[in-house]
Structures are given as C-alpha cells and as structure tokens.
PDB file of C-alpha atoms and ligand atoms in Angstrom:
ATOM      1  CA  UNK H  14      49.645 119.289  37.918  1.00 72.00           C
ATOM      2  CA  UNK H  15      47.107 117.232  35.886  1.00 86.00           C
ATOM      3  CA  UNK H  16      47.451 115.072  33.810  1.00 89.00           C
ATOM      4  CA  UNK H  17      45.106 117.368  31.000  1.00 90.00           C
ATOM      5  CA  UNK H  18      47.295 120.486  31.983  1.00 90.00           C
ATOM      6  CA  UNK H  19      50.390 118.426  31.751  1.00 90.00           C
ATOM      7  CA  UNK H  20      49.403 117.375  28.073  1.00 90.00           C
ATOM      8  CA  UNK H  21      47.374 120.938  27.234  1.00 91.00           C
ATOM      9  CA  UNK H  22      51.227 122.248  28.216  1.00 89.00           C
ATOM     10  CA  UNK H  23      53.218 120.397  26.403  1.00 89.00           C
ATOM     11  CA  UNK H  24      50.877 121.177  23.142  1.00 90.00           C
ATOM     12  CA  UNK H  25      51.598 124.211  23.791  1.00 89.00           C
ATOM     13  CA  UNK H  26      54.805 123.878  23.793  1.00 90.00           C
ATOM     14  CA  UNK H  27      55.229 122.046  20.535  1.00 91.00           C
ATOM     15  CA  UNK H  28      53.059 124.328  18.836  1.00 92.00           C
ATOM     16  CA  UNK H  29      55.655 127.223  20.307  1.00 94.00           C
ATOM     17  CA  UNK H  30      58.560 125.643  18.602  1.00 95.00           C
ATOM     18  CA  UNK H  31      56.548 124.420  15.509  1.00 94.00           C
ATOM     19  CA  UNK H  32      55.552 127.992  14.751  1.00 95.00           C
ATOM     20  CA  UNK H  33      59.920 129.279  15.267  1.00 96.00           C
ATOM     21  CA  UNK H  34      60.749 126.908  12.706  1.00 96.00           C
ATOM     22  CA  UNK H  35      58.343 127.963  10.373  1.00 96.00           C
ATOM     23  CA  UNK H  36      58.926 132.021  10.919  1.00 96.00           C
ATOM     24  CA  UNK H  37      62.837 130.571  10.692  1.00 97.00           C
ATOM     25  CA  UNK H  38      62.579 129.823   7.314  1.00 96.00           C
ATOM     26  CA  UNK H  39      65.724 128.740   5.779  1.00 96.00           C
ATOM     27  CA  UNK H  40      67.358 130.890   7.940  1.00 97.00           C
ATOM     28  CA  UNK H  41      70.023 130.003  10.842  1.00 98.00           C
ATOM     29  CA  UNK H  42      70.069 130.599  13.974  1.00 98.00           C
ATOM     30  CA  UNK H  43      73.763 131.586  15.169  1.00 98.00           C
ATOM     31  CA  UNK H  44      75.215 131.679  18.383  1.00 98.00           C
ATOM     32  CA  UNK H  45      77.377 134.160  19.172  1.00 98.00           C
ATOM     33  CA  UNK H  46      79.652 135.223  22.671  1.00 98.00           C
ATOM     34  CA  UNK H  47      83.169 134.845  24.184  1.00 98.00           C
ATOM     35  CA  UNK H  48      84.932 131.653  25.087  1.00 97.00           C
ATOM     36  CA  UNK H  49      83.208 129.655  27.628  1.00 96.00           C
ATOM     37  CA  UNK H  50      79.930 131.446  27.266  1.00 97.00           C
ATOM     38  CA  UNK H  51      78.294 127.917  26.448  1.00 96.00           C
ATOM     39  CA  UNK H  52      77.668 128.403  22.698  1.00 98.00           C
ATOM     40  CA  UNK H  53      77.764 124.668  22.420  1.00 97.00           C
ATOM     41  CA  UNK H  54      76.376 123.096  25.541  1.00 96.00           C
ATOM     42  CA  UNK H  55      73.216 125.301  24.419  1.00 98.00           C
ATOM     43  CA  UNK H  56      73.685 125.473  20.767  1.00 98.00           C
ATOM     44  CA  UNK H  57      73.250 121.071  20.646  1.00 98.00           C
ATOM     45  CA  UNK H  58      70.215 121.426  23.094  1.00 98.00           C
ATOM     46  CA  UNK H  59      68.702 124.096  20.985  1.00 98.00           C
ATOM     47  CA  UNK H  60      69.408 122.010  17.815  1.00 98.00           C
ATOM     48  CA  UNK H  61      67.725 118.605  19.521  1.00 98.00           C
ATOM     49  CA  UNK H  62      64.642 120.704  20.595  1.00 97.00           C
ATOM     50  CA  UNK H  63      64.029 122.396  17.084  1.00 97.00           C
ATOM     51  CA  UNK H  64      65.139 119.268  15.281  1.00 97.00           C
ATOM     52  CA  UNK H  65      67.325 121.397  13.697  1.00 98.00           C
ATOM     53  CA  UNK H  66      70.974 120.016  12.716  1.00 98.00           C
ATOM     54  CA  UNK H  67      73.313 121.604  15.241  1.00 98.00           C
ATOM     55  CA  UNK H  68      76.851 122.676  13.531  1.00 98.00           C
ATOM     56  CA  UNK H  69      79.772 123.744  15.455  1.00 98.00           C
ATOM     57  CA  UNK H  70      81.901 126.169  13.078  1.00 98.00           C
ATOM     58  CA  UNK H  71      85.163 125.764  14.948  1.00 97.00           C
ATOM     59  CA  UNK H  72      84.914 121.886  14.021  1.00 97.00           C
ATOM     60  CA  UNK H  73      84.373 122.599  10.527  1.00 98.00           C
ATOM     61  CA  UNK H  74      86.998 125.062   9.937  1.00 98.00           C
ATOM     62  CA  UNK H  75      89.223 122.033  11.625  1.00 97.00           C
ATOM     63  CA  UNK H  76      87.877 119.328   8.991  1.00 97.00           C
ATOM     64  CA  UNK H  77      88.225 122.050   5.996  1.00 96.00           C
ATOM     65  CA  UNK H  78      92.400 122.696   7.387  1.00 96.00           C
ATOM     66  CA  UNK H  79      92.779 119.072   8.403  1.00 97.00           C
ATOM     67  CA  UNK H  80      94.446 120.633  11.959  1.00 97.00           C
ATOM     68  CA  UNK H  81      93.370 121.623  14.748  1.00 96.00           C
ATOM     69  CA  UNK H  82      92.751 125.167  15.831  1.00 97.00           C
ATOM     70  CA  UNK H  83      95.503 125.449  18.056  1.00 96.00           C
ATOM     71  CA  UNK H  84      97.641 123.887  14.956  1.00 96.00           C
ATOM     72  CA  UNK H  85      96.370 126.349  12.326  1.00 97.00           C
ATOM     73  CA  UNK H  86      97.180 129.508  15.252  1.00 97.00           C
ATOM     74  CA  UNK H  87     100.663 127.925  15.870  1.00 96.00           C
ATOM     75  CA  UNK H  88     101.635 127.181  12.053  1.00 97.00           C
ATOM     76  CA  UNK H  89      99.847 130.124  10.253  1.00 96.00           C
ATOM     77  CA  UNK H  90      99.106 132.548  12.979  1.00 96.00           C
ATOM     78  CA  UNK H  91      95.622 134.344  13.513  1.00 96.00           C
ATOM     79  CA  UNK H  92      94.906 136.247  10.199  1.00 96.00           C
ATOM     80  CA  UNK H  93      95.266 133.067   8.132  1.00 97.00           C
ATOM     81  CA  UNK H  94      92.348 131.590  11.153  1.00 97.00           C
ATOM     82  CA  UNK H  95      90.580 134.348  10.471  1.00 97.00           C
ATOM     83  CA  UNK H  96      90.275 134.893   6.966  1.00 97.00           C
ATOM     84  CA  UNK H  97      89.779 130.629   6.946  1.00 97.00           C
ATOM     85  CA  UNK H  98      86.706 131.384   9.460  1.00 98.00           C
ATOM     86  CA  UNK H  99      85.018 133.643   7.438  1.00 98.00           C
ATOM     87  CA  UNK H 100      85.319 131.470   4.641  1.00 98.00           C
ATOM     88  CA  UNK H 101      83.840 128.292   6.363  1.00 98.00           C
ATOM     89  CA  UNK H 102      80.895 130.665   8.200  1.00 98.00           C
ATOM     90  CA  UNK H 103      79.724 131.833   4.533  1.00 98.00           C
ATOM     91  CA  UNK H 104      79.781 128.177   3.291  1.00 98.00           C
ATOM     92  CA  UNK H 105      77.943 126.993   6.107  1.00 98.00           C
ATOM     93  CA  UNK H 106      75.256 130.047   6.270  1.00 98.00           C
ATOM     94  CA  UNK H 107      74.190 128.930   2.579  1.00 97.00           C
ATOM     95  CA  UNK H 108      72.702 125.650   4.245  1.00 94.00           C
ATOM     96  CA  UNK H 109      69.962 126.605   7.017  1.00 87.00           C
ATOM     97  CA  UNK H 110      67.969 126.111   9.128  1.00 98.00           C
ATOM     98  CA  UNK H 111      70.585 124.968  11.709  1.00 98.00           C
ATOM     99  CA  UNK H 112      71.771 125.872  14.723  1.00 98.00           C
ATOM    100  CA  UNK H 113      75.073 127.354  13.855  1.00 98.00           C
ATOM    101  CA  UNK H 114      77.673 127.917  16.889  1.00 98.00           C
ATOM    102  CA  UNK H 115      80.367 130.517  15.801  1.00 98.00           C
ATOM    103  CA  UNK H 116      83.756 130.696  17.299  1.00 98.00           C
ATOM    104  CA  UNK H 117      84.165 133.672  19.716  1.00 98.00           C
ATOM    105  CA  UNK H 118      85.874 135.731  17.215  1.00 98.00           C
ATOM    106  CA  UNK H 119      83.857 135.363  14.530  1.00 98.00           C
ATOM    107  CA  UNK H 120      81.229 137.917  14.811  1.00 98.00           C
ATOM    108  CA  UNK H 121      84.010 140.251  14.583  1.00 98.00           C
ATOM    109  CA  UNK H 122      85.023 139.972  10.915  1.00 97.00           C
ATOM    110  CA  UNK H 123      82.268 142.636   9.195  1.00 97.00           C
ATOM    111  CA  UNK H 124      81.938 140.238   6.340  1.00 97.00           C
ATOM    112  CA  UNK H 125      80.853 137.538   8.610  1.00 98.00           C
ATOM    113  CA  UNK H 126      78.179 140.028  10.684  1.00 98.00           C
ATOM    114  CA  UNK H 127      76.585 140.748   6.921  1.00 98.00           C
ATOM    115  CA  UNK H 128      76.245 137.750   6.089  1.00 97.00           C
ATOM    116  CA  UNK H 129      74.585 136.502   9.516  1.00 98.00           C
ATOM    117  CA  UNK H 130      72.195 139.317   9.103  1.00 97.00           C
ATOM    118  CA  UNK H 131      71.073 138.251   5.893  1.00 97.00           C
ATOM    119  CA  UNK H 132      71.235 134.885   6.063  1.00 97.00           C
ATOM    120  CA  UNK H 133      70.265 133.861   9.886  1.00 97.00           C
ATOM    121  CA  UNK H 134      69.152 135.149  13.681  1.00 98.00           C
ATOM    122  CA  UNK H 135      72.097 136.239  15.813  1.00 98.00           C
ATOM    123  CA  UNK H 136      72.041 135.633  19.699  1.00 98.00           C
ATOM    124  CA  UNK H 137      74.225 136.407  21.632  1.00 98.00           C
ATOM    125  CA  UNK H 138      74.999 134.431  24.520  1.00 98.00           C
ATOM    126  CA  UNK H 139      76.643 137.076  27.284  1.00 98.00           C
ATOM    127  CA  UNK H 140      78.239 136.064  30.372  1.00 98.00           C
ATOM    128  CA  UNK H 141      79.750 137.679  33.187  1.00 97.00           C
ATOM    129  CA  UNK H 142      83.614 137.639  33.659  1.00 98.00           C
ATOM    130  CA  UNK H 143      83.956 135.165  36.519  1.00 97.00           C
ATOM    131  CA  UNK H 144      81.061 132.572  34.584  1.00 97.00           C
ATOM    132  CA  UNK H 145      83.703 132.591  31.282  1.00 97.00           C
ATOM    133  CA  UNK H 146      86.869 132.105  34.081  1.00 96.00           C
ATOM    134  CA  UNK H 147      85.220 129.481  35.540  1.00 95.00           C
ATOM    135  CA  UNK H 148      84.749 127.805  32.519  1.00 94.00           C
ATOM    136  CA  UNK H 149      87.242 127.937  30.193  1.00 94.00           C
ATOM    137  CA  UNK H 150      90.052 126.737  33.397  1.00 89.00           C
ATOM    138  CA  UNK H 151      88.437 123.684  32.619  1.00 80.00           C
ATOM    139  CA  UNK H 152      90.036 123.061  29.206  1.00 78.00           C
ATOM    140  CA  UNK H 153      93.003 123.691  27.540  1.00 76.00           C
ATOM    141  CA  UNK H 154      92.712 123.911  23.936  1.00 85.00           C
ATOM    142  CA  UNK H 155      92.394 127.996  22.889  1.00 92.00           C
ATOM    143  CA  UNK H 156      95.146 128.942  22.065  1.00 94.00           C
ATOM    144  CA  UNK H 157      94.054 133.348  22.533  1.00 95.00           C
ATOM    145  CA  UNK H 158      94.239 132.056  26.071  1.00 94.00           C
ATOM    146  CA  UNK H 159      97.201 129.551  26.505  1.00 91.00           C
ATOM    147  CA  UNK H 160      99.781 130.849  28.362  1.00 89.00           C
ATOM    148  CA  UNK H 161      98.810 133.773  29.037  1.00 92.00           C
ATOM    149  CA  UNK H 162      96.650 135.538  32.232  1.00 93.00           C
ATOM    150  CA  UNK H 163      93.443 134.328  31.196  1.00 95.00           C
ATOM    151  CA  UNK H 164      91.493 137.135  33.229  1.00 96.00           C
ATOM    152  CA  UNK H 165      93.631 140.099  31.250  1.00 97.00           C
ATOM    153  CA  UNK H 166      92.685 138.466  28.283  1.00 96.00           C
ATOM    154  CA  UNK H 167      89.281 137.849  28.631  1.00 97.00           C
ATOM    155  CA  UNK H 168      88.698 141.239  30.115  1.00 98.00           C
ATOM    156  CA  UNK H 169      90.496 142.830  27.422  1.00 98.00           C
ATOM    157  CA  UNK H 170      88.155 140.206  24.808  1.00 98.00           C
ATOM    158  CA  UNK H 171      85.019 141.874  26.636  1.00 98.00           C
ATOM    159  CA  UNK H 172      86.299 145.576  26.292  1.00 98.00           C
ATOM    160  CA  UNK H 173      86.731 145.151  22.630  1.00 98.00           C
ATOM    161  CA  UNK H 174      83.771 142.504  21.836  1.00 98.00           C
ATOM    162  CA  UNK H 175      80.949 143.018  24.207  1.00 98.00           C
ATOM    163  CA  UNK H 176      80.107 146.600  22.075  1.00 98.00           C
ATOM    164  CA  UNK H 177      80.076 144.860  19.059  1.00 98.00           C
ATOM    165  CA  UNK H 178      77.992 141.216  19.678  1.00 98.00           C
ATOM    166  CA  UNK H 179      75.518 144.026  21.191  1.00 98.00           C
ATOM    167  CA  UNK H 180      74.256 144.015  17.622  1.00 98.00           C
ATOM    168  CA  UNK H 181      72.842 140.196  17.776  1.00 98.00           C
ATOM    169  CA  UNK H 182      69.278 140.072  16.931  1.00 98.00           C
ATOM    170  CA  UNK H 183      68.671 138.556  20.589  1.00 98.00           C
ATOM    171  CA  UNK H 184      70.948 138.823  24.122  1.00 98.00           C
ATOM    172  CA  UNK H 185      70.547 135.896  26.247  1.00 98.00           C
ATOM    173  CA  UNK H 186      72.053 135.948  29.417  1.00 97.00           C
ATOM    174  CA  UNK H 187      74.483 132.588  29.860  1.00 97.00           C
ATOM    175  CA  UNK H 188      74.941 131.957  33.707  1.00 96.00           C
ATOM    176  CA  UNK H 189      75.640 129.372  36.062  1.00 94.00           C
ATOM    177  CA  UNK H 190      72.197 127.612  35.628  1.00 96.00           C
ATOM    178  CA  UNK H 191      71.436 124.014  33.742  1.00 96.00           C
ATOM    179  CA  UNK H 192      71.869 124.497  30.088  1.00 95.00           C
ATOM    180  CA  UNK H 193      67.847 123.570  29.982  1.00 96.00           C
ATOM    181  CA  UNK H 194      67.075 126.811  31.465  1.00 97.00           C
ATOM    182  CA  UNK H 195      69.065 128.705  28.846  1.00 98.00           C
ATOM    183  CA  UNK H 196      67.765 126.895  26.264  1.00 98.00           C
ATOM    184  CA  UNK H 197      64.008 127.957  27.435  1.00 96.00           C
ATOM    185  CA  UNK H 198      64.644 131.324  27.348  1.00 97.00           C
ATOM    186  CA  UNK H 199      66.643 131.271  24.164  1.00 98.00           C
ATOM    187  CA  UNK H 200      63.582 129.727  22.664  1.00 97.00           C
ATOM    188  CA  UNK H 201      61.144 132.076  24.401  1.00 96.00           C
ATOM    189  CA  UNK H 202      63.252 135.076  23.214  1.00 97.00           C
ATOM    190  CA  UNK H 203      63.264 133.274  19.565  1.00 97.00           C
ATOM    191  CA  UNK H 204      59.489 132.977  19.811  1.00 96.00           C
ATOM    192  CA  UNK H 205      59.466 136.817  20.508  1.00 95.00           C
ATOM    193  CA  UNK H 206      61.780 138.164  17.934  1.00 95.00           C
ATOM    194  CA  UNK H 207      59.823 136.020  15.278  1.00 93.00           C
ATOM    195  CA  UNK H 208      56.553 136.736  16.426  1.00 84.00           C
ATOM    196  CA  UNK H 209      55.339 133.288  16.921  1.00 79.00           C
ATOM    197  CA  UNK H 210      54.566 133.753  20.829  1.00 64.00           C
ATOM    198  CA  UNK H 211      52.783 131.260  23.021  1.00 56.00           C
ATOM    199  CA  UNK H 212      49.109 132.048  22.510  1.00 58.00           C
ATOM    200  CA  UNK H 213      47.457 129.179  23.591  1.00 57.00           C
ATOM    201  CA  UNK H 214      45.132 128.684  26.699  1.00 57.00           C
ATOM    202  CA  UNK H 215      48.010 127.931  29.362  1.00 55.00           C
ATOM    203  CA  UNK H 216      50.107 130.967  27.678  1.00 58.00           C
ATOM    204  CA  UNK H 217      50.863 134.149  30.557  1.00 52.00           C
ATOM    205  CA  UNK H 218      48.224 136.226  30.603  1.00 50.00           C
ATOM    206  CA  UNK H 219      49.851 139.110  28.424  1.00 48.00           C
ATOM    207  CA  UNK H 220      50.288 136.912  25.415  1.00 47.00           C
ATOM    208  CA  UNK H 221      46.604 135.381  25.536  1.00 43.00           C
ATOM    209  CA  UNK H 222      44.303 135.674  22.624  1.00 45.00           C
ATOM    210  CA  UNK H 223      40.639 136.105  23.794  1.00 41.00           C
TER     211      UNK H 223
HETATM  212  C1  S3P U 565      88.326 132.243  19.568  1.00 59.57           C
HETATM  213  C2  S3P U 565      87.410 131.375  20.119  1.00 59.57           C
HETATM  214  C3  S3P U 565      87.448 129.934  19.891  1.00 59.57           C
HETATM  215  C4  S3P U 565      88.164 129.609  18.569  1.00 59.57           C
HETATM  216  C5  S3P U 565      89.488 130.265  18.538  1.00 59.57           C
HETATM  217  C6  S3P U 565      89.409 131.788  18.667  1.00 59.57           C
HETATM  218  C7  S3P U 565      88.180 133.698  19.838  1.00 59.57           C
HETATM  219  O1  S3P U 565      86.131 129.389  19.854  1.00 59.57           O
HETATM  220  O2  S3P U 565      87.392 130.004  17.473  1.00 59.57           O
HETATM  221  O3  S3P U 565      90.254 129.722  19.554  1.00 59.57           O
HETATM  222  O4  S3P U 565      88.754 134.506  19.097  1.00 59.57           O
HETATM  223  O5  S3P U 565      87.459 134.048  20.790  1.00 59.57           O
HETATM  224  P1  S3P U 565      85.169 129.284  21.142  1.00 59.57           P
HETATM  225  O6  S3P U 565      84.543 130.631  21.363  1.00 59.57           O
HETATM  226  O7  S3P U 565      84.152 128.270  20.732  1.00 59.57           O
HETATM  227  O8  S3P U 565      86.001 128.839  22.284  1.00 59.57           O
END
C-alpha cells in the first residue's frame, strides 16, 4: 500500500469515528452479553479508540458496596446484587458518552433495559457456548458459576438470556479472533446504526458518495 492510500485511509478512518461520537451525543454506548463474552477486553479497546472513558459496572457496584461481587452474592445473596446493579447502572447512564460494560445479568432487570434505551446504544456481544467455556475456565471469581457445572449453567444462562439481549440496538458476534477485529466491526456496526458510514474515497463501493 502507499504511502498516500495509507494516510487517505487512515483519514478516513478518523473521520468514521469522529462522525460516531458526534451522532453519540451524550449518549452511552453499553455492552451487553454472558460471562466471558469479552465485554471488557472490547469494551477498553472501544473506549481508547473513541476516546471515550471506558467504565466497567461490575467494578463500580464493588467500590459503591466496598466488597467484592463474590462477597456481596455470599453475604446478601443475588436480589440484594441485583437491585444494587440497577442502582449503580442508572447512576452511571446519567454521565455519557462512555463506553459502559454491564455485568451479564444486567440487561435483565426491565428497569435497567429502559433506561439503556433512553439513555445509550445497546450491543450485544453474543458468543457461542464453547467461546464463553473456554473463557470463563480461565478465572475464578463469578460466583453464578462457582461450584457448579459451568456448561449447565451457562446453557441454561443462554436459554433464558439470549431471547432477551436480542433486543440490543446492535449484535456483534464475539469469537475466538483478536479483540482488534471485534472492535472494527463493533465500530463499523456503530457507524451503521448512527448513520455516520464511511463515505469517503477509499469507502466500499456501496457506501460511496459520487
Ligand atoms: C453475572 C455476571 C458477572 C457479574 C455477576 C453476575 C451474571 O459479570 O455481574 O457475577 O449474572 O451473568 P460479567 O458478565 O462481567 O462476568
């Protein structure tokens, strides 16, 4: 590639996620999807791209309990989480543009899905059964799965959640790629959904401007 492509390219680019945070607003953008379905690893990347502030909502409900998740689950049990999670989610939603990664559970409280449609754009990052397996063997530190047959569970998760994160404003399919390559097409879809699509000269021919 030349040098002038190279640089017409990475204009384009630029402009691409110049024209998302504008059509953003003071909206969020929140990640949604089951345990291990990289809401993090991507969330962070998206954040540093956008120069948006990246939040993780499971760390702030932590800071607002002063214990950890798998403290708050083991001393209060889930509906106290819960109702603690919604709580935190609102606060956080009244500060955007961020990139906002929600705890798996999260999209499931109704209060919390109103208040992500009003307030920011939902994707949903959705994963296959043995990418979330694979992943979430590697740590030890949620408590739906400690314990227990981590394949039930997460198959029963799906079952139950899958129908419901359907309703995100954008589906992004999380796989065993880099996180890079997720975070391309998250912003590609984002570009899409807001209308702000690459137009300029090096743009696929379907999205040109003549
Ligand atoms: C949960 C997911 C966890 C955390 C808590 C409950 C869930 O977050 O909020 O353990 O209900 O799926 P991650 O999805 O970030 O692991």
């Amino acid at each position: 590639m030349s040098v002038a492509l190279a640089e017409r390219k990475k204009e384009d680019r630029e402009l691409q996620l110049s024209r998302i945070i504008e059509a953003l607003g003071a909206k969020s953008i929140v990640l949604i999807g089951l345990m291990g379905a990289g809401k993090t690893a991507v969330g962070k990347r998206l954040g540093a791209k956008l120069d948006l502030p990246f939040v993780d909502a499971d760390k702030e409900i932590e800071q607002a309990a002063g214990q950890s998740i798998t403290e708050i689950f083991a001393e209060h049990g889930e509906t106290y989480f819960r109702q603690g999670e919604r709580k935190v989610i609102a606060r956080l939603l009244e500060a955007g543009p961020q990139v906002l990664a929600t705890g798996g559970g999260a999209y499931m409280t109704a209060e919390t899905r109103t208040t992500i449609k009003e307030r920011g754009i939902s994707i949903w990052l959705r994963a296959e059964l043995p990418v979330l397996l694979h992943r979430v063997k590697r740590r030890n530190h949620r408590p739906l799965l400690t314990g227990r047959d981590n394949e039930q569970v997460m198959r029963n998760l799906m079952a139950e959640r899958y129908p419901i994160y359907a309703e995100a404003d954008i589906i992004v399919e999380s796989r065993d790629v880099p996180h890079e390559v997720i975070v391309k097409e998250t912003i590609d879809a984002l570009a899409a959904k807001l209308d702000c699509q690459n137009t300029g000269p090096w743009a696929p021919r379907s999205d040109k401007v003549i």
